Amino acid sequence: MATGRRPFFCGNWKLNGSIAESLALATDVRNGVSTLRDVDVAVSPSFTALYAVAKRLEDGPVTVAAQDCFWEEKGAFTGEVAPAQLVDVGCKHVIIGHSERRQLFGELDAAVNLKARAALRAGLSPIICVGETLAERDAGETIGRVQAQLDAALVDIDDAGLERVVIAYEPVWAIGTGRNATPAQAEEVHRFIRGRIGTRSASVAAAIRILYGGSVKPDNIADLLAQEDVDGGLVGGASLSAPSFIQIVQAAHGLQAAHGTQATKG
Ligand code: PGA
């Protein structure tokens, strides 16, 4: 975490929760983080609970992210949801290119780019996920894979758009496995991503938030956040329990307080 970038945490609830359960979790999260003014927090319920959760969190500090979107605005696309529809239900962000979408639903880099551009056009902030598989890491291809995903995702996004993008580095082997990347492994890739963005714009690279995702827990977040280029987390399993998600956010707040910083809103 560096001064000048507000930490950001998004709880990715994946395919979990009725409307009532989602409302209860969202309310607990809001109540637990509402005094932590130096950290940005979002939750990402299933599509079915987005509207109710967004209404419940309206005007509060916690924002709402969808887990996916389509790139067309309307038409004969059965089952798809347009970015403007997500804005309509109260979303501020949308997760794009999560490894589960890439691996289980065949989502390709080109689709990730189309979705990110459509999200930006609609006024959403895309949280674009990149990350290598274990086989790619073992083959020494981590940086190459992340570079390819990042470059493809950002095609035809100008600097004004890039300023509204959040990147999530999520090594596939760390997601839901209980095996997080070490802080040094995370930092190596985060630093690479920031440098890569810096080849386009130094100011955007300095401001863009790069989240780590993959088995983030209350007991490993502080070491991850101690890294210069780790600006927060995309949190799956540990975000399904309000106390553990709140503890994760509190860790960032504690570090901010220790730095004595009041980073400006990014
Ligand atoms: P996890 O999931 O925290 O359960 O590993 C992270 C993610 O998939 O975004």
mmCIF file of C-alpha atoms and ligand atoms in Angstrom:
data_model
loop_
_atom_site.group_PDB
_atom_site.id
_atom_site.type_symbol
_atom_site.label_atom_id
_atom_site.label_comp_id
_atom_site.label_asym_id
_atom_site.label_seq_id
_atom_site.Cartn_x
_atom_site.Cartn_y
_atom_site.Cartn_z
ATOM 1 C CA MET A 1 0.000 0.000 0.000
ATOM 2 C CA ALA A 2 1.382 3.362 -0.931
ATOM 3 C CA THR A 3 0.286 6.764 0.253
ATOM 4 C CA GLY A 4 -1.978 8.495 -2.208
ATOM 5 C CA ARG A 5 -4.031 5.463 -3.209
ATOM 6 C CA ARG A 6 -7.124 4.654 -1.186
ATOM 7 C CA PRO A 7 -7.283 0.965 -0.325
ATOM 8 C CA PHE A 8 -10.232 -0.832 -1.910
ATOM 9 C CA PHE A 9 -11.837 -4.114 -0.931
ATOM 10 C CA CYS A 10 -14.549 -5.894 -2.858
ATOM 11 C CA GLY A 11 -16.321 -8.906 -1.407
ATOM 12 C CA ASN A 12 -17.062 -11.316 -4.246
ATOM 13 C CA TRP A 13 -19.983 -13.389 -3.016
ATOM 14 C CA LYS A 14 -20.056 -15.543 -6.158
ATOM 15 C CA LEU A 15 -23.071 -17.869 -6.420
ATOM 16 C CA ASN A 16 -24.244 -17.532 -2.838
ATOM 17 C CA GLY A 17 -27.160 -16.125 -0.975
ATOM 18 C CA SER A 18 -30.885 -15.507 -1.102
ATOM 19 C CA ILE A 19 -32.069 -11.901 -1.121
ATOM 20 C CA ALA A 20 -32.661 -12.070 2.635
ATOM 21 C CA GLU A 21 -29.202 -13.537 3.305
ATOM 22 C CA SER A 22 -27.548 -10.989 1.037
ATOM 23 C CA LEU A 23 -29.354 -8.118 2.741
ATOM 24 C CA ALA A 24 -28.305 -9.370 6.162
ATOM 25 C CA LEU A 25 -24.661 -9.728 5.100
ATOM 26 C CA ALA A 26 -24.621 -6.341 3.358
ATOM 27 C CA THR A 27 -26.148 -4.646 6.380
ATOM 28 C CA ASP A 28 -23.594 -6.200 8.729
ATOM 29 C CA VAL A 29 -20.738 -5.170 6.440
ATOM 30 C CA ARG A 30 -22.053 -1.614 6.187
ATOM 31 C CA ASN A 31 -22.439 -1.340 9.944
ATOM 32 C CA GLY A 32 -18.966 -2.751 10.501
ATOM 33 C CA VAL A 33 -17.077 -0.480 8.113
ATOM 34 C CA SER A 34 -19.089 2.739 8.195
ATOM 35 C CA THR A 35 -16.635 4.555 10.437
ATOM 36 C CA LEU A 36 -13.579 3.555 8.373
ATOM 37 C CA ARG A 37 -13.502 6.586 6.098
ATOM 38 C CA ASP A 38 -10.074 5.950 4.595
ATOM 39 C CA VAL A 39 -10.941 2.666 2.854
ATOM 40 C CA ASP A 40 -13.326 2.007 -0.067
ATOM 41 C CA VAL A 41 -15.514 -1.059 0.292
ATOM 42 C CA ALA A 42 -17.819 -2.819 -2.183
ATOM 43 C CA VAL A 43 -19.840 -6.016 -2.093
ATOM 44 C CA SER A 44 -20.756 -8.153 -5.067
ATOM 45 C CA PRO A 45 -23.928 -10.201 -4.595
ATOM 46 C CA SER A 46 -25.580 -12.437 -7.172
ATOM 47 C CA PHE A 47 -27.616 -10.682 -9.867
ATOM 48 C CA THR A 48 -30.842 -11.624 -8.096
ATOM 49 C CA ALA A 49 -29.917 -9.684 -4.971
ATOM 50 C CA LEU A 50 -28.248 -6.657 -6.578
ATOM 51 C CA TYR A 51 -31.241 -4.363 -6.526
ATOM 52 C CA ALA A 52 -32.238 -5.108 -2.950
ATOM 53 C CA VAL A 53 -28.663 -4.795 -1.682
ATOM 54 C CA ALA A 54 -28.031 -1.582 -3.623
ATOM 55 C CA LYS A 55 -31.210 -0.086 -2.158
ATOM 56 C CA ARG A 56 -30.187 -1.117 1.340
ATOM 57 C CA LEU A 57 -26.718 0.412 0.917
ATOM 58 C CA GLU A 58 -27.916 3.556 -0.883
ATOM 59 C CA ASP A 59 -26.198 6.737 0.336
ATOM 60 C CA GLY A 60 -23.861 4.754 2.571
ATOM 61 C CA PRO A 61 -20.131 4.195 2.188
ATOM 62 C CA VAL A 62 -20.373 0.632 0.812
ATOM 63 C CA THR A 63 -20.930 0.362 -2.931
ATOM 64 C CA VAL A 64 -22.203 -2.527 -5.044
ATOM 65 C CA ALA A 65 -20.463 -4.478 -7.789
ATOM 66 C CA ALA A 66 -21.966 -6.961 -10.235
ATOM 67 C CA GLN A 67 -20.026 -10.145 -10.962
ATOM 68 C CA ASP A 68 -20.219 -9.937 -14.759
ATOM 69 C CA CYS A 69 -21.921 -8.121 -17.613
ATOM 70 C CA PHE A 70 -22.437 -8.395 -21.351
ATOM 71 C CA TRP A 71 -21.071 -5.901 -23.868
ATOM 72 C CA GLU A 72 -24.176 -5.148 -25.897
ATOM 73 C CA GLU A 73 -26.711 -2.597 -24.698
ATOM 74 C CA LYS A 74 -29.842 -4.481 -25.733
ATOM 75 C CA GLY A 75 -31.167 -7.080 -28.108
ATOM 76 C CA ALA A 76 -31.653 -10.796 -28.621
ATOM 77 C CA PHE A 77 -29.091 -12.043 -26.100
ATOM 78 C CA THR A 78 -31.031 -14.384 -23.854
ATOM 79 C CA GLY A 79 -29.653 -14.545 -20.359
ATOM 80 C CA GLU A 80 -27.303 -11.592 -20.634
ATOM 81 C CA VAL A 81 -27.279 -8.398 -18.586
ATOM 82 C CA ALA A 82 -26.164 -5.024 -19.969
ATOM 83 C CA PRO A 83 -23.942 -2.586 -18.075
ATOM 84 C CA ALA A 84 -26.643 0.108 -18.190
ATOM 85 C CA GLN A 85 -29.012 -2.340 -16.486
ATOM 86 C CA LEU A 86 -26.451 -2.744 -13.718
ATOM 87 C CA VAL A 87 -26.263 1.017 -13.318
ATOM 88 C CA ASP A 88 -30.071 1.014 -13.231
ATOM 89 C CA VAL A 89 -30.123 -1.329 -10.219
ATOM 90 C CA GLY A 90 -27.521 0.737 -8.391
ATOM 91 C CA CYS A 91 -24.164 -0.854 -9.226
ATOM 92 C CA LYS A 92 -21.011 1.252 -9.325
ATOM 93 C CA HIS A 93 -18.585 -1.502 -10.355
ATOM 94 C CA VAL A 94 -18.559 -4.751 -12.266
ATOM 95 C CA ILE A 95 -16.080 -7.605 -11.923
ATOM 96 C CA ILE A 96 -14.852 -8.632 -15.366
ATOM 97 C CA GLY A 97 -12.802 -11.600 -16.506
ATOM 98 C CA HIS A 98 -12.812 -13.463 -13.203
ATOM 99 C CA SER A 99 -10.862 -16.679 -13.620
ATOM 100 C CA GLU A 100 -14.019 -18.713 -12.943
ATOM 101 C CA ARG A 101 -15.634 -17.034 -15.962
ATOM 102 C CA ARG A 102 -12.517 -17.642 -18.007
ATOM 103 C CA GLN A 103 -12.079 -21.259 -16.950
ATOM 104 C CA LEU A 104 -15.623 -22.526 -16.475
ATOM 105 C CA PHE A 105 -17.438 -20.433 -19.079
ATOM 106 C CA GLY A 106 -14.787 -20.106 -21.760
ATOM 107 C CA GLU A 107 -14.466 -16.348 -21.527
ATOM 108 C CA LEU A 108 -11.665 -15.127 -23.778
ATOM 109 C CA ASP A 109 -9.421 -12.090 -23.505
ATOM 110 C CA ALA A 110 -11.295 -10.378 -26.339
ATOM 111 C CA ALA A 111 -14.590 -10.728 -24.467
ATOM 112 C CA VAL A 112 -13.004 -9.291 -21.333
ATOM 113 C CA ASN A 113 -12.000 -6.230 -23.343
ATOM 114 C CA LEU A 114 -15.457 -5.807 -24.887
ATOM 115 C CA LYS A 115 -17.037 -6.065 -21.443
ATOM 116 C CA ALA A 116 -14.612 -3.609 -19.863
ATOM 117 C CA ARG A 117 -15.233 -1.053 -22.606
ATOM 118 C CA ALA A 118 -18.992 -1.488 -22.361
ATOM 119 C CA ALA A 119 -18.837 -1.091 -18.591
ATOM 120 C CA LEU A 120 -16.877 2.150 -18.934
ATOM 121 C CA ARG A 121 -19.327 3.485 -21.539
ATOM 122 C CA ALA A 122 -22.181 2.872 -19.115
ATOM 123 C CA GLY A 123 -20.374 4.663 -16.275
ATOM 124 C CA LEU A 124 -19.327 1.611 -14.300
ATOM 125 C CA SER A 125 -15.865 1.049 -12.892
ATOM 126 C CA PRO A 126 -14.640 -2.339 -14.149
ATOM 127 C CA ILE A 127 -12.630 -4.548 -11.813
ATOM 128 C CA ILE A 128 -10.609 -6.491 -14.381
ATOM 129 C CA CYS A 129 -9.176 -9.800 -13.180
ATOM 130 C CA VAL A 130 -5.941 -11.307 -14.433
ATOM 131 C CA GLY A 131 -3.873 -14.204 -13.165
ATOM 132 C CA GLU A 132 -1.928 -17.289 -14.103
ATOM 133 C CA THR A 133 -2.736 -20.952 -13.537
ATOM 134 C CA LEU A 134 -0.441 -23.178 -11.495
ATOM 135 C CA ALA A 135 0.853 -24.822 -14.674
ATOM 136 C CA GLU A 136 1.718 -21.402 -16.090
ATOM 137 C CA ARG A 137 3.482 -20.388 -12.867
ATOM 138 C CA ASP A 138 5.421 -23.654 -12.763
ATOM 139 C CA ALA A 139 6.445 -23.136 -16.383
ATOM 140 C CA GLY A 140 7.797 -19.668 -15.568
ATOM 141 C CA GLU A 141 5.054 -18.007 -17.612
ATOM 142 C CA THR A 142 3.424 -15.907 -14.897
ATOM 143 C CA ILE A 143 4.486 -12.488 -16.123
ATOM 144 C CA GLY A 144 3.915 -13.342 -19.772
ATOM 145 C CA ARG A 145 0.409 -14.593 -19.077
ATOM 146 C CA VAL A 146 -0.520 -11.602 -16.944
ATOM 147 C CA GLN A 147 0.914 -9.230 -19.541
ATOM 148 C CA ALA A 148 -1.094 -10.877 -22.318
ATOM 149 C CA GLN A 149 -4.326 -10.726 -20.303
ATOM 150 C CA LEU A 150 -3.721 -7.140 -19.228
ATOM 151 C CA ASP A 151 -2.786 -5.849 -22.671
ATOM 152 C CA ALA A 152 -5.763 -7.581 -24.278
ATOM 153 C CA ALA A 153 -8.171 -6.309 -21.620
ATOM 154 C CA LEU A 154 -7.083 -2.693 -22.076
ATOM 155 C CA VAL A 155 -7.166 -2.465 -25.873
ATOM 156 C CA ASP A 156 -8.867 0.759 -27.018
ATOM 157 C CA ILE A 157 -9.387 2.045 -23.483
ATOM 158 C CA ASP A 158 -8.055 5.587 -23.305
ATOM 159 C CA ASP A 159 -6.387 7.142 -20.290
ATOM 160 C CA ALA A 160 -9.633 8.712 -19.060
ATOM 161 C CA GLY A 161 -11.184 5.242 -19.054
ATOM 162 C CA LEU A 162 -8.129 3.637 -17.545
ATOM 163 C CA GLU A 163 -8.390 6.008 -14.584
ATOM 164 C CA ARG A 164 -11.689 4.327 -13.701
ATOM 165 C CA VAL A 165 -10.365 0.785 -14.014
ATOM 166 C CA VAL A 166 -9.365 -1.367 -11.057
ATOM 167 C CA ILE A 167 -7.107 -4.361 -11.707
ATOM 168 C CA ALA A 168 -7.330 -7.522 -9.608
ATOM 169 C CA TYR A 169 -4.386 -9.889 -9.700
ATOM 170 C CA GLU A 170 -5.765 -13.295 -8.817
ATOM 171 C CA PRO A 171 -3.453 -16.260 -9.270
ATOM 172 C CA VAL A 172 -5.831 -19.058 -10.229
ATOM 173 C CA TRP A 173 -4.054 -21.531 -7.943
ATOM 174 C CA ALA A 174 -4.780 -19.308 -4.945
ATOM 175 C CA ILE A 175 -8.513 -18.867 -5.472
ATOM 176 C CA GLY A 176 -10.620 -20.809 -3.011
ATOM 177 C CA THR A 177 -7.695 -23.087 -2.192
ATOM 178 C CA GLY A 178 -6.584 -21.599 1.115
ATOM 179 C CA ARG A 179 -3.166 -21.141 -0.474
ATOM 180 C CA ASN A 180 -2.510 -17.435 -0.946
ATOM 181 C CA ALA A 181 0.379 -16.018 -2.913
ATOM 182 C CA THR A 182 3.203 -14.944 -0.653
ATOM 183 C CA PRO A 183 3.473 -11.180 -0.264
ATOM 184 C CA ALA A 184 6.626 -11.260 -2.408
ATOM 185 C CA GLN A 185 4.907 -13.260 -5.157
ATOM 186 C CA ALA A 186 1.982 -10.845 -5.148
ATOM 187 C CA GLU A 187 4.212 -7.780 -5.149
ATOM 188 C CA GLU A 188 6.261 -9.037 -8.080
ATOM 189 C CA VAL A 189 3.160 -9.246 -10.261
ATOM 190 C CA HIS A 190 1.521 -6.081 -8.909
ATOM 191 C CA ARG A 191 4.697 -4.128 -9.588
ATOM 192 C CA PHE A 192 4.831 -5.562 -13.082
ATOM 193 C CA ILE A 193 1.204 -4.543 -13.736
ATOM 194 C CA ARG A 194 1.811 -0.989 -12.513
ATOM 195 C CA GLY A 195 4.925 -0.758 -14.640
ATOM 196 C CA ARG A 196 3.074 -2.036 -17.677
ATOM 197 C CA ILE A 197 0.381 0.600 -17.230
ATOM 198 C CA GLY A 198 3.169 3.117 -16.720
ATOM 199 C CA THR A 199 4.347 2.535 -20.268
ATOM 200 C CA ARG A 200 1.094 4.232 -21.303
ATOM 201 C CA SER A 201 0.642 6.827 -18.565
ATOM 202 C CA ALA A 202 2.796 7.461 -15.510
ATOM 203 C CA SER A 203 0.037 9.355 -13.733
ATOM 204 C CA VAL A 204 -2.566 6.623 -14.274
ATOM 205 C CA ALA A 205 -0.045 3.992 -13.160
ATOM 206 C CA ALA A 206 0.589 5.909 -9.955
ATOM 207 C CA ALA A 207 -3.137 6.187 -9.198
ATOM 208 C CA ILE A 208 -4.620 2.893 -10.416
ATOM 209 C CA ARG A 209 -5.608 0.440 -7.720
ATOM 210 C CA ILE A 210 -4.342 -3.106 -8.048
ATOM 211 C CA LEU A 211 -6.121 -5.559 -5.763
ATOM 212 C CA TYR A 212 -4.822 -8.945 -4.779
ATOM 213 C CA GLY A 213 -7.263 -11.868 -4.772
ATOM 214 C CA GLY A 214 -6.875 -15.513 -3.801
ATOM 215 C CA SER A 215 -7.452 -16.809 -0.285
ATOM 216 C CA VAL A 216 -7.296 -13.385 1.350
ATOM 217 C CA LYS A 217 -8.009 -13.847 5.052
ATOM 218 C CA PRO A 218 -7.853 -11.672 8.161
ATOM 219 C CA ASP A 219 -4.549 -13.287 9.112
ATOM 220 C CA ASN A 220 -2.709 -12.742 5.806
ATOM 221 C CA ILE A 221 -4.022 -9.373 4.628
ATOM 222 C CA ALA A 222 -1.647 -7.176 6.638
ATOM 223 C CA ASP A 223 1.450 -8.790 5.108
ATOM 224 C CA LEU A 224 -0.023 -8.452 1.622
ATOM 225 C CA LEU A 225 -0.939 -4.809 2.182
ATOM 226 C CA ALA A 226 2.552 -4.118 3.457
ATOM 227 C CA GLN A 227 3.673 -4.458 -0.157
ATOM 228 C CA GLU A 228 4.041 -1.172 -2.005
ATOM 229 C CA ASP A 229 1.837 -2.101 -4.969
ATOM 230 C CA VAL A 230 -0.947 -4.054 -3.233
ATOM 231 C CA ASP A 231 -3.853 -1.631 -2.848
ATOM 232 C CA GLY A 232 -6.541 -3.878 -1.427
ATOM 233 C CA GLY A 233 -8.274 -7.155 -2.086
ATOM 234 C CA LEU A 234 -10.895 -8.995 -4.092
ATOM 235 C CA VAL A 235 -12.112 -11.324 -1.390
ATOM 236 C CA GLY A 236 -14.158 -14.465 -2.025
ATOM 237 C CA GLY A 237 -14.722 -16.975 0.769
ATOM 238 C CA ALA A 238 -13.729 -14.646 3.596
ATOM 239 C CA SER A 239 -16.249 -12.042 2.427
ATOM 240 C CA LEU A 240 -19.174 -14.368 3.096
ATOM 241 C CA SER A 241 -18.727 -13.802 6.809
ATOM 242 C CA ALA A 242 -19.211 -10.179 7.851
ATOM 243 C CA PRO A 243 -16.788 -10.374 10.805
ATOM 244 C CA SER A 244 -13.934 -11.739 8.693
ATOM 245 C CA PHE A 245 -14.515 -9.277 5.831
ATOM 246 C CA ILE A 246 -14.724 -6.390 8.304
ATOM 247 C CA GLN A 247 -11.473 -7.538 9.927
ATOM 248 C CA ILE A 248 -9.792 -7.498 6.505
ATOM 249 C CA VAL A 249 -10.983 -3.948 5.851
ATOM 250 C CA GLN A 250 -9.949 -2.903 9.349
ATOM 251 C CA ALA A 251 -6.407 -4.121 8.664
ATOM 252 C CA ALA A 252 -6.142 -1.606 5.830
ATOM 253 C CA HIS A 253 -7.622 1.111 8.001
ATOM 254 C CA GLY A 254 -5.049 0.315 10.683
ATOM 255 C CA LEU A 255 -2.207 0.604 8.190
ATOM 256 C CA GLN A 256 -3.593 3.873 6.852
ATOM 257 C CA ALA A 257 -3.772 5.233 10.375
ATOM 258 C CA ALA A 258 -0.216 4.045 11.032
ATOM 259 C CA HIS A 259 0.941 5.841 7.874
ATOM 260 C CA GLY A 260 -0.892 8.895 9.122
ATOM 261 C CA THR A 261 -2.320 9.306 5.644
ATOM 262 C CA GLN A 262 -5.634 10.440 4.309
ATOM 263 C CA ALA A 263 -5.333 9.307 0.740
ATOM 264 C CA THR A 264 -7.543 11.144 -1.673
ATOM 265 C CA LYS A 265 -10.372 9.256 -3.276
ATOM 266 C CA GLY A 266 -9.088 7.418 -6.306
HETATM 267 P P1 PGA B 1 -11.173 -16.580 -2.506
HETATM 268 O O1 PGA B 1 -11.749 -16.000 -3.896
HETATM 269 O O2 PGA B 1 -10.918 -15.370 -1.624
HETATM 270 O O3 PGA B 1 -12.254 -17.460 -1.977
HETATM 271 O O4 PGA B 1 -9.913 -17.294 -2.811
HETATM 272 C C1 PGA B 1 -11.246 -14.832 -4.474
HETATM 273 C C2 PGA B 1 -11.933 -14.576 -5.787
HETATM 274 O O5 PGA B 1 -12.258 -15.531 -6.487
HETATM 275 O O6 PGA B 1 -12.182 -13.406 -6.153
#
